[in-house]
PDB file of C-alpha atoms and ligand atoms in Angstrom:
ATOM      1  CA  MET A   1      25.105 113.278  93.002  1.00  0.00           C
ATOM      2  CA  ARG A   2      26.006 111.673  96.396  1.00  0.00           C
ATOM      3  CA  ARG A   3      29.019 109.659  96.646  1.00  0.00           C
ATOM      4  CA  LYS A   4      28.520 106.178  97.609  1.00  0.00           C
ATOM      5  CA  ILE A   5      29.912 105.002 100.861  1.00  0.00           C
ATOM      6  CA  ILE A   6      30.665 101.305 101.575  1.00  0.00           C
ATOM      7  CA  ALA A   7      31.784 100.365 105.052  1.00  0.00           C
ATOM      8  CA  GLY A   8      32.679  97.164 106.543  1.00  0.00           C
ATOM      9  CA  ASN A   9      31.836  96.433 110.291  1.00  0.00           C
ATOM     10  CA  TRP A  10      34.088  93.927 111.467  1.00  0.00           C
ATOM     11  CA  LYS A  11      32.359  93.682 114.942  1.00  0.00           C
ATOM     12  CA  MET A  12      34.474  91.691 117.459  1.00  0.00           C
ATOM     13  CA  ASN A  13      36.383  89.755 114.849  1.00  0.00           C
ATOM     14  CA  LYS A  14      40.071  89.677 114.065  1.00  0.00           C
ATOM     15  CA  THR A  15      43.245  90.108 116.316  1.00  0.00           C
ATOM     16  CA  PRO A  16      45.712  92.889 115.431  1.00  0.00           C
ATOM     17  CA  SER A  17      47.867  90.618 113.484  1.00  0.00           C
ATOM     18  CA  GLU A  18      44.878  88.997 111.746  1.00  0.00           C
ATOM     19  CA  ALA A  19      43.560  92.420 110.937  1.00  0.00           C
ATOM     20  CA  VAL A  20      46.761  93.393 109.159  1.00  0.00           C
ATOM     21  CA  GLN A  21      46.597  90.231 107.111  1.00  0.00           C
ATOM     22  CA  LEU A  22      43.069  90.806 106.098  1.00  0.00           C
ATOM     23  CA  ILE A  23      43.807  94.378 104.992  1.00  0.00           C
ATOM     24  CA  GLU A  24      46.732  93.091 102.926  1.00  0.00           C
ATOM     25  CA  GLU A  25      44.379  90.555 101.393  1.00  0.00           C
ATOM     26  CA  LEU A  26      41.419  93.097 100.764  1.00  0.00           C
ATOM     27  CA  LYS A  27      43.484  96.131  99.724  1.00  0.00           C
ATOM     28  CA  PRO A  28      43.847  95.287  95.853  1.00  0.00           C
ATOM     29  CA  LEU A  29      40.230  94.028  95.899  1.00  0.00           C
ATOM     30  CA  VAL A  30      38.622  97.134  97.251  1.00  0.00           C
ATOM     31  CA  ALA A  31      40.275  99.638  94.872  1.00  0.00           C
ATOM     32  CA  ASN A  32      37.519 101.675  93.531  1.00  0.00           C
ATOM     33  CA  ASP A  33      37.950 105.427  93.084  1.00  0.00           C
ATOM     34  CA  ASP A  34      34.294 105.835  92.567  1.00  0.00           C
ATOM     35  CA  VAL A  35      33.426 105.187  96.212  1.00  0.00           C
ATOM     36  CA  ASP A  36      34.336 105.758  99.712  1.00  0.00           C
ATOM     37  CA  VAL A  37      35.690 102.703 101.316  1.00  0.00           C
ATOM     38  CA  VAL A  38      35.796 102.385 105.204  1.00  0.00           C
ATOM     39  CA  PHE A  39      36.826  99.569 107.426  1.00  0.00           C
ATOM     40  CA  CYS A  40      35.386  99.886 110.926  1.00  0.00           C
ATOM     41  CA  VAL A  41      37.572  97.667 113.105  1.00  0.00           C
ATOM     42  CA  PRO A  42      37.971  96.656 116.892  1.00  0.00           C
ATOM     43  CA  ALA A  43      39.716  99.206 119.072  1.00  0.00           C
ATOM     44  CA  VAL A  44      42.808  97.463 119.686  1.00  0.00           C
ATOM     45  CA  ASP A  45      43.234  96.723 115.726  1.00  0.00           C
ATOM     46  CA  LEU A  46      42.812 100.511 115.034  1.00  0.00           C
ATOM     47  CA  VAL A  47      46.641 101.702 115.143  1.00  0.00           C
ATOM     48  CA  PRO A  48      47.815  98.653 112.961  1.00  0.00           C
ATOM     49  CA  ALA A  49      45.043  99.171 110.568  1.00  0.00           C
ATOM     50  CA  ILE A  50      45.667 102.659 110.022  1.00  0.00           C
ATOM     51  CA  GLU A  51      49.416 101.733 109.530  1.00  0.00           C
ATOM     52  CA  ALA A  52      48.438  99.097 107.008  1.00  0.00           C
ATOM     53  CA  VAL A  53      45.891 101.236 104.852  1.00  0.00           C
ATOM     54  CA  LYS A  54      48.535 104.159 104.253  1.00  0.00           C
ATOM     55  CA  GLY A  55      48.653 104.949 100.621  1.00  0.00           C
ATOM     56  CA  THR A  56      45.411 103.126  99.809  1.00  0.00           C
ATOM     57  CA  ASN A  57      41.619 104.342  99.377  1.00  0.00           C
ATOM     58  CA  ILE A  58      40.665 102.735 102.561  1.00  0.00           C
ATOM     59  CA  ALA A  59      39.793 104.922 105.596  1.00  0.00           C
ATOM     60  CA  ILE A  60      39.653 103.527 109.069  1.00  0.00           C
ATOM     61  CA  GLY A  61      36.663 103.725 111.475  1.00  0.00           C
ATOM     62  CA  ALA A  62      36.042 102.890 115.040  1.00  0.00           C
ATOM     63  CA  GLU A  63      32.967 100.690 116.053  1.00  0.00           C
ATOM     64  CA  ASN A  64      32.128 102.753 119.147  1.00  0.00           C
ATOM     65  CA  MET A  65      33.286 105.885 121.072  1.00  0.00           C
ATOM     66  CA  TYR A  66      32.329 107.442 124.353  1.00  0.00           C
ATOM     67  CA  TYR A  67      31.058 111.104 124.780  1.00  0.00           C
ATOM     68  CA  GLN A  68      33.353 112.432 127.307  1.00  0.00           C
ATOM     69  CA  GLU A  69      36.798 113.755 126.618  1.00  0.00           C
ATOM     70  CA  SER A  70      38.651 111.992 129.302  1.00  0.00           C
ATOM     71  CA  GLY A  71      38.220 110.874 133.122  1.00  0.00           C
ATOM     72  CA  ALA A  72      36.970 107.986 135.343  1.00  0.00           C
ATOM     73  CA  TYR A  73      35.148 105.926 132.530  1.00  0.00           C
ATOM     74  CA  THR A  74      36.971 102.663 132.941  1.00  0.00           C
ATOM     75  CA  GLY A  75      37.053 100.790 129.463  1.00  0.00           C
ATOM     76  CA  GLU A  76      35.918 103.556 127.425  1.00  0.00           C
ATOM     77  CA  ILE A  77      37.531 105.286 124.460  1.00  0.00           C
ATOM     78  CA  SER A  78      37.403 109.081 124.037  1.00  0.00           C
ATOM     79  CA  PRO A  79      37.035 111.093 120.675  1.00  0.00           C
ATOM     80  CA  ASN A  80      40.641 112.619 120.948  1.00  0.00           C
ATOM     81  CA  MET A  81      42.168 109.017 121.289  1.00  0.00           C
ATOM     82  CA  LEU A  82      40.452 108.240 117.964  1.00  0.00           C
ATOM     83  CA  THR A  83      41.529 111.475 116.225  1.00  0.00           C
ATOM     84  CA  ASP A  84      45.091 111.278 117.667  1.00  0.00           C
ATOM     85  CA  ILE A  85      45.729 108.161 115.630  1.00  0.00           C
ATOM     86  CA  GLY A  86      43.977 109.088 112.495  1.00  0.00           C
ATOM     87  CA  VAL A  87      40.486 107.519 112.753  1.00  0.00           C
ATOM     88  CA  LYS A  88      38.037 109.296 110.301  1.00  0.00           C
ATOM     89  CA  TYR A  89      34.684 107.638 111.071  1.00  0.00           C
ATOM     90  CA  VAL A  90      32.935 105.937 113.963  1.00  0.00           C
ATOM     91  CA  ILE A  91      29.840 103.718 114.111  1.00  0.00           C
ATOM     92  CA  ILE A  92      27.449 105.126 116.586  1.00  0.00           C
ATOM     93  CA  GLY A  93      24.329 103.069 118.039  1.00  0.00           C
ATOM     94  CA  HIS A  94      24.831  99.784 116.099  1.00  0.00           C
ATOM     95  CA  SER A  95      21.903  97.452 117.335  1.00  0.00           C
ATOM     96  CA  ASP A  96      24.529  95.185 118.915  1.00  0.00           C
ATOM     97  CA  ARG A  97      25.368  98.053 121.219  1.00  0.00           C
ATOM     98  CA  ARG A  98      21.662  98.832 121.702  1.00  0.00           C
ATOM     99  CA  GLU A  99      20.997  95.362 122.555  1.00  0.00           C
ATOM    100  CA  TYR A 100      23.946  94.274 124.657  1.00  0.00           C
ATOM    101  CA  PHE A 101      25.554  97.451 126.048  1.00  0.00           C
ATOM    102  CA  ALA A 102      22.494  99.640 126.895  1.00  0.00           C
ATOM    103  CA  GLU A 103      22.956 102.057 124.007  1.00  0.00           C
ATOM    104  CA  THR A 104      19.953 104.221 123.826  1.00  0.00           C
ATOM    105  CA  ASP A 105      18.817 107.080 121.609  1.00  0.00           C
ATOM    106  CA  GLU A 106      19.873 109.760 124.107  1.00  0.00           C
ATOM    107  CA  THR A 107      23.511 108.227 124.176  1.00  0.00           C
ATOM    108  CA  VAL A 108      23.399 108.184 120.570  1.00  0.00           C
ATOM    109  CA  ASN A 109      22.722 111.801 120.429  1.00  0.00           C
ATOM    110  CA  LYS A 110      25.436 112.658 122.867  1.00  0.00           C
ATOM    111  CA  LYS A 111      28.104 110.442 120.959  1.00  0.00           C
ATOM    112  CA  VAL A 112      27.011 111.996 117.556  1.00  0.00           C
ATOM    113  CA  LEU A 113      27.517 115.561 118.824  1.00  0.00           C
ATOM    114  CA  LYS A 114      30.769 114.674 120.220  1.00  0.00           C
ATOM    115  CA  ALA A 115      31.980 113.067 117.202  1.00  0.00           C
ATOM    116  CA  PHE A 116      31.169 116.177 115.283  1.00  0.00           C
ATOM    117  CA  GLU A 117      32.846 118.425 117.831  1.00  0.00           C
ATOM    118  CA  HIS A 118      35.958 116.407 117.031  1.00  0.00           C
ATOM    119  CA  GLY A 119      35.706 116.326 113.199  1.00  0.00           C
ATOM    120  CA  ILE A 120      34.941 112.503 113.130  1.00  0.00           C
ATOM    121  CA  THR A 121      32.063 111.363 110.760  1.00  0.00           C
ATOM    122  CA  PRO A 122      29.546 109.365 112.739  1.00  0.00           C
ATOM    123  CA  ILE A 123      27.873 106.476 110.823  1.00  0.00           C
ATOM    124  CA  ILE A 124      24.625 106.474 112.657  1.00  0.00           C
ATOM    125  CA  CYS A 125      22.653 103.225 113.101  1.00  0.00           C
ATOM    126  CA  CYS A 126      18.940 102.862 113.151  1.00  0.00           C
ATOM    127  CA  GLY A 127      16.642 100.013 112.478  1.00  0.00           C
ATOM    128  CA  GLU A 128      13.334  98.115 113.359  1.00  0.00           C
ATOM    129  CA  SER A 129      12.821  94.666 114.943  1.00  0.00           C
ATOM    130  CA  LEU A 130      10.729  92.044 113.298  1.00  0.00           C
ATOM    131  CA  THR A 131       7.888  92.664 115.771  1.00  0.00           C
ATOM    132  CA  GLN A 132       7.944  96.468 115.006  1.00  0.00           C
ATOM    133  CA  ARG A 133       7.855  95.590 111.244  1.00  0.00           C
ATOM    134  CA  GLU A 134       4.938  93.242 111.645  1.00  0.00           C
ATOM    135  CA  GLN A 135       3.167  95.830 113.832  1.00  0.00           C
ATOM    136  CA  GLY A 136       3.507  98.338 111.004  1.00  0.00           C
ATOM    137  CA  ILE A 137       5.359 100.896 112.930  1.00  0.00           C
ATOM    138  CA  THR A 138       8.747 100.655 111.245  1.00  0.00           C
ATOM    139  CA  ILE A 139       8.701 104.368 109.962  1.00  0.00           C
ATOM    140  CA  ASP A 140       7.378 105.798 112.971  1.00  0.00           C
ATOM    141  CA  TRP A 141      10.172 103.907 115.092  1.00  0.00           C
ATOM    142  CA  ILE A 142      13.051 105.000 112.710  1.00  0.00           C
ATOM    143  CA  ARG A 143      11.820 108.685 112.517  1.00  0.00           C
ATOM    144  CA  GLN A 144      11.966 108.741 116.273  1.00  0.00           C
ATOM    145  CA  GLN A 145      15.400 107.298 116.195  1.00  0.00           C
ATOM    146  CA  ILE A 146      16.501 109.847 113.625  1.00  0.00           C
ATOM    147  CA  LYS A 147      15.005 112.733 115.298  1.00  0.00           C
ATOM    148  CA  ILE A 148      16.805 112.009 118.604  1.00  0.00           C
ATOM    149  CA  ALA A 149      19.891 111.231 117.166  1.00  0.00           C
ATOM    150  CA  PHE A 150      20.140 114.570 115.467  1.00  0.00           C
ATOM    151  CA  LEU A 151      18.898 116.940 118.249  1.00  0.00           C
ATOM    152  CA  ASN A 152      20.959 119.960 118.580  1.00  0.00           C
ATOM    153  CA  VAL A 153      23.266 118.787 115.329  1.00  0.00           C
ATOM    154  CA  THR A 154      23.751 121.710 113.120  1.00  0.00           C
ATOM    155  CA  PRO A 155      22.589 121.430 109.297  1.00  0.00           C
ATOM    156  CA  ALA A 156      26.458 121.849 108.278  1.00  0.00           C
ATOM    157  CA  GLN A 157      27.215 118.858 110.445  1.00  0.00           C
ATOM    158  CA  ALA A 158      24.178 116.932 109.321  1.00  0.00           C
ATOM    159  CA  LYS A 159      25.359 117.355 105.480  1.00  0.00           C
ATOM    160  CA  GLU A 160      28.462 115.304 106.666  1.00  0.00           C
ATOM    161  CA  ALA A 161      26.782 112.594 108.554  1.00  0.00           C
ATOM    162  CA  VAL A 162      26.124 109.056 107.493  1.00  0.00           C
ATOM    163  CA  ILE A 163      23.047 107.134 108.234  1.00  0.00           C
ATOM    164  CA  ALA A 164      22.848 103.367 108.283  1.00  0.00           C
ATOM    165  CA  TYR A 165      19.477 101.697 108.171  1.00  0.00           C
ATOM    166  CA  GLU A 166      19.824  98.404 109.359  1.00  0.00           C
ATOM    167  CA  PRO A 167      16.514  96.379 109.916  1.00  0.00           C
ATOM    168  CA  ILE A 168      17.483  94.104 112.896  1.00  0.00           C
ATOM    169  CA  TRP A 169      15.789  91.219 111.412  1.00  0.00           C
ATOM    170  CA  ALA A 170      18.071  91.335 108.382  1.00  0.00           C
ATOM    171  CA  ILE A 171      21.471  91.461 110.402  1.00  0.00           C
ATOM    172  CA  GLY A 172      23.491  88.441 110.380  1.00  0.00           C
ATOM    173  CA  THR A 173      20.626  86.330 109.343  1.00  0.00           C
ATOM    174  CA  GLY A 174      21.057  86.050 105.684  1.00  0.00           C
ATOM    175  CA  LYS A 175      17.772  87.497 105.281  1.00  0.00           C
ATOM    176  CA  VAL A 176      18.496  90.714 103.369  1.00  0.00           C
ATOM    177  CA  ALA A 177      15.482  93.503 102.948  1.00  0.00           C
ATOM    178  CA  THR A 178      14.240  93.669  99.498  1.00  0.00           C
ATOM    179  CA  SER A 179      15.437  96.666  97.550  1.00  0.00           C
ATOM    180  CA  GLU A 180      12.010  98.194  97.866  1.00  0.00           C
ATOM    181  CA  GLN A 181      11.773  97.534 101.573  1.00  0.00           C
ATOM    182  CA  ALA A 182      15.203  99.010 102.134  1.00  0.00           C
ATOM    183  CA  GLU A 183      14.385 102.130  99.578  1.00  0.00           C
ATOM    184  CA  GLU A 184      11.075 102.734 101.314  1.00  0.00           C
ATOM    185  CA  VAL A 185      12.757 103.382 104.685  1.00  0.00           C
ATOM    186  CA  CYS A 186      15.870 105.093 103.296  1.00  0.00           C
ATOM    187  CA  ALA A 187      13.369 107.667 101.412  1.00  0.00           C
ATOM    188  CA  ALA A 188      11.535 108.226 104.756  1.00  0.00           C
ATOM    189  CA  ILE A 189      14.853 108.895 106.575  1.00  0.00           C
ATOM    190  CA  ARG A 190      15.577 111.499 104.004  1.00  0.00           C
ATOM    191  CA  ALA A 191      12.143 113.022 104.236  1.00  0.00           C
ATOM    192  CA  CYS A 192      12.806 113.275 108.040  1.00  0.00           C
ATOM    193  CA  ILE A 193      16.099 114.864 107.563  1.00  0.00           C
ATOM    194  CA  ALA A 194      14.381 117.365 105.334  1.00  0.00           C
ATOM    195  CA  GLU A 195      11.884 118.058 107.959  1.00  0.00           C
ATOM    196  CA  ILE A 196      14.274 118.500 110.776  1.00  0.00           C
ATOM    197  CA  PHE A 197      16.781 120.705 108.533  1.00  0.00           C
ATOM    198  CA  ASP A 198      16.090 121.548 104.944  1.00  0.00           C
ATOM    199  CA  GLU A 199      16.060 120.013 101.414  1.00  0.00           C
ATOM    200  CA  ALA A 200      19.762 120.838 100.615  1.00  0.00           C
ATOM    201  CA  THR A 201      20.731 118.784 103.850  1.00  0.00           C
ATOM    202  CA  ALA A 202      18.577 115.891 103.046  1.00  0.00           C
ATOM    203  CA  GLU A 203      20.029 115.829  99.502  1.00  0.00           C
ATOM    204  CA  ALA A 204      23.649 115.746 101.022  1.00  0.00           C
ATOM    205  CA  ILE A 205      23.273 113.351 103.635  1.00  0.00           C
ATOM    206  CA  ARG A 206      24.280 109.699 102.733  1.00  0.00           C
ATOM    207  CA  ILE A 207      22.216 106.793 103.757  1.00  0.00           C
ATOM    208  CA  GLN A 208      23.398 103.227 103.843  1.00  0.00           C
ATOM    209  CA  TYR A 209      21.490 100.250 104.044  1.00  0.00           C
ATOM    210  CA  GLY A 210      22.834  97.265 106.121  1.00  0.00           C
ATOM    211  CA  GLY A 211      21.776  93.819 106.921  1.00  0.00           C
ATOM    212  CA  SER A 212      23.101  90.663 105.146  1.00  0.00           C
ATOM    213  CA  VAL A 213      24.474  92.572 102.288  1.00  0.00           C
ATOM    214  CA  SER A 214      26.201  90.370  99.714  1.00  0.00           C
ATOM    215  CA  ALA A 215      28.021  90.546  96.404  1.00  0.00           C
ATOM    216  CA  SER A 216      24.598  89.461  94.731  1.00  0.00           C
ATOM    217  CA  SER A 217      22.312  91.700  96.688  1.00  0.00           C
ATOM    218  CA  ALA A 218      24.675  94.985  96.759  1.00  0.00           C
ATOM    219  CA  PRO A 219      24.057  96.091  92.851  1.00  0.00           C
ATOM    220  CA  GLU A 220      20.353  96.011  93.170  1.00  0.00           C
ATOM    221  CA  LEU A 221      20.342  97.712  96.560  1.00  0.00           C
ATOM    222  CA  PHE A 222      22.824 100.417  95.831  1.00  0.00           C
ATOM    223  CA  ALA A 223      20.905 101.317  92.598  1.00  0.00           C
ATOM    224  CA  MET A 224      18.053 102.552  94.473  1.00  0.00           C
ATOM    225  CA  PRO A 225      17.717 106.391  94.566  1.00  0.00           C
ATOM    226  CA  ASN A 226      17.859 106.835  98.342  1.00  0.00           C
ATOM    227  CA  ILE A 227      20.617 104.072  99.201  1.00  0.00           C
ATOM    228  CA  ASP A 228      24.054 105.749  99.073  1.00  0.00           C
ATOM    229  CA  GLY A 229      26.050 102.574  99.951  1.00  0.00           C
ATOM    230  CA  GLY A 230      26.052  99.867 102.694  1.00  0.00           C
ATOM    231  CA  LEU A 231      27.137  98.859 105.980  1.00  0.00           C
ATOM    232  CA  VAL A 232      28.499  95.377 105.673  1.00  0.00           C
ATOM    233  CA  GLY A 233      29.185  92.864 108.476  1.00  0.00           C
ATOM    234  CA  GLY A 234      29.855  89.305 107.769  1.00  0.00           C
ATOM    235  CA  ALA A 235      30.799  89.696 103.975  1.00  0.00           C
ATOM    236  CA  SER A 236      33.237  92.459 105.033  1.00  0.00           C
ATOM    237  CA  LEU A 237      35.645  89.876 106.281  1.00  0.00           C
ATOM    238  CA  LYS A 238      35.697  87.963 103.219  1.00  0.00           C
ATOM    239  CA  PRO A 239      37.102  88.647  99.576  1.00  0.00           C
ATOM    240  CA  ASP A 240      33.387  89.155  98.614  1.00  0.00           C
ATOM    241  CA  PHE A 241      33.825  92.630 100.189  1.00  0.00           C
ATOM    242  CA  GLY A 242      36.004  93.528  97.051  1.00  0.00           C
ATOM    243  CA  LYS A 243      32.859  92.621  94.804  1.00  0.00           C
ATOM    244  CA  ILE A 244      30.566  94.730  97.036  1.00  0.00           C
ATOM    245  CA  VAL A 245      32.893  97.638  96.693  1.00  0.00           C
ATOM    246  CA  ASN A 246      32.980  97.188  92.954  1.00  0.00           C
ATOM    247  CA  TYR A 247      29.321  96.605  92.461  1.00  0.00           C
ATOM    248  CA  ASN A 248      29.304  99.042  89.690  1.00  0.00           C
ATOM    249  CA  LYS A 249      32.073  97.474  87.753  1.00  0.00           C
TER     250      LYS A 249
HETATM  251  P1  PGA B 301      25.583  91.822 108.373  1.00  0.00           P
HETATM  252  O1  PGA B 301      25.922  92.892 109.528  1.00  0.00           O
HETATM  253  O2  PGA B 301      25.875  92.262 107.026  1.00  0.00           O
HETATM  254  O3  PGA B 301      26.453  90.484 108.718  1.00  0.00           O
HETATM  255  O4  PGA B 301      24.221  91.280 108.436  1.00  0.00           O
HETATM  256  C1  PGA B 301      25.595  94.308 109.228  1.00  0.00           C
HETATM  257  C2  PGA B 301      25.842  95.007 110.515  1.00  0.00           C
HETATM  258  O5  PGA B 301      25.486  94.605 111.504  1.00  0.00           O
HETATM  259  O6  PGA B 301      26.260  96.227 110.331  1.00  0.00           O
END
């Protein structure tokens, strides 16, 4: 039985002091020993956030990371900077980064390999546009994203990975995918992982759904056999996130 993982993606929201305030507010609401809870926060919020979650069930993740150890990469953050402060997870290849910051399947793969090298769990994002869905190429597209993201990843590493399936048309739009639509793609992702690696790896890997997840849509989505939790944007900044984390209560 896979353990659910529910992560908030704060995106470019909350100053460091606002972050601490929000964590204090959410702490009692997101207590749920049945699931893994992660807050992925902006880079400058990481240190105060890690301090603020001490002694709780919340782990802190970054929203991005570079694939080099150090050097002349102005503005970037290295994996050892993240591990040094206690970051456990990193979102890789979010559609915002693909759209606005030239992230490609190839850079996603490099970052995934680097994250594993440093013992950071990558939350690897994939997802189709509305046009691609209408063209009927969703599954082909996602399979390609997954195959490139996992190039040269070992089965042992893949078992620890988290994949976030986020249809781009559902992100920040209030237009959540139906449970059936989300399940269909998450099942196809698991089948693709079985093809690349093996059945045991496919059974172990956790696949989240993301895109307008809310307190009302979470229970049905997370009850689907191939959906192991969610990557939550807007609602992760609100008390509603407590309800999403406690979807099973
Ligand atoms: P949303 O964002 O929940 O606000 O749609 C999800 C995400 O971008 O990870």
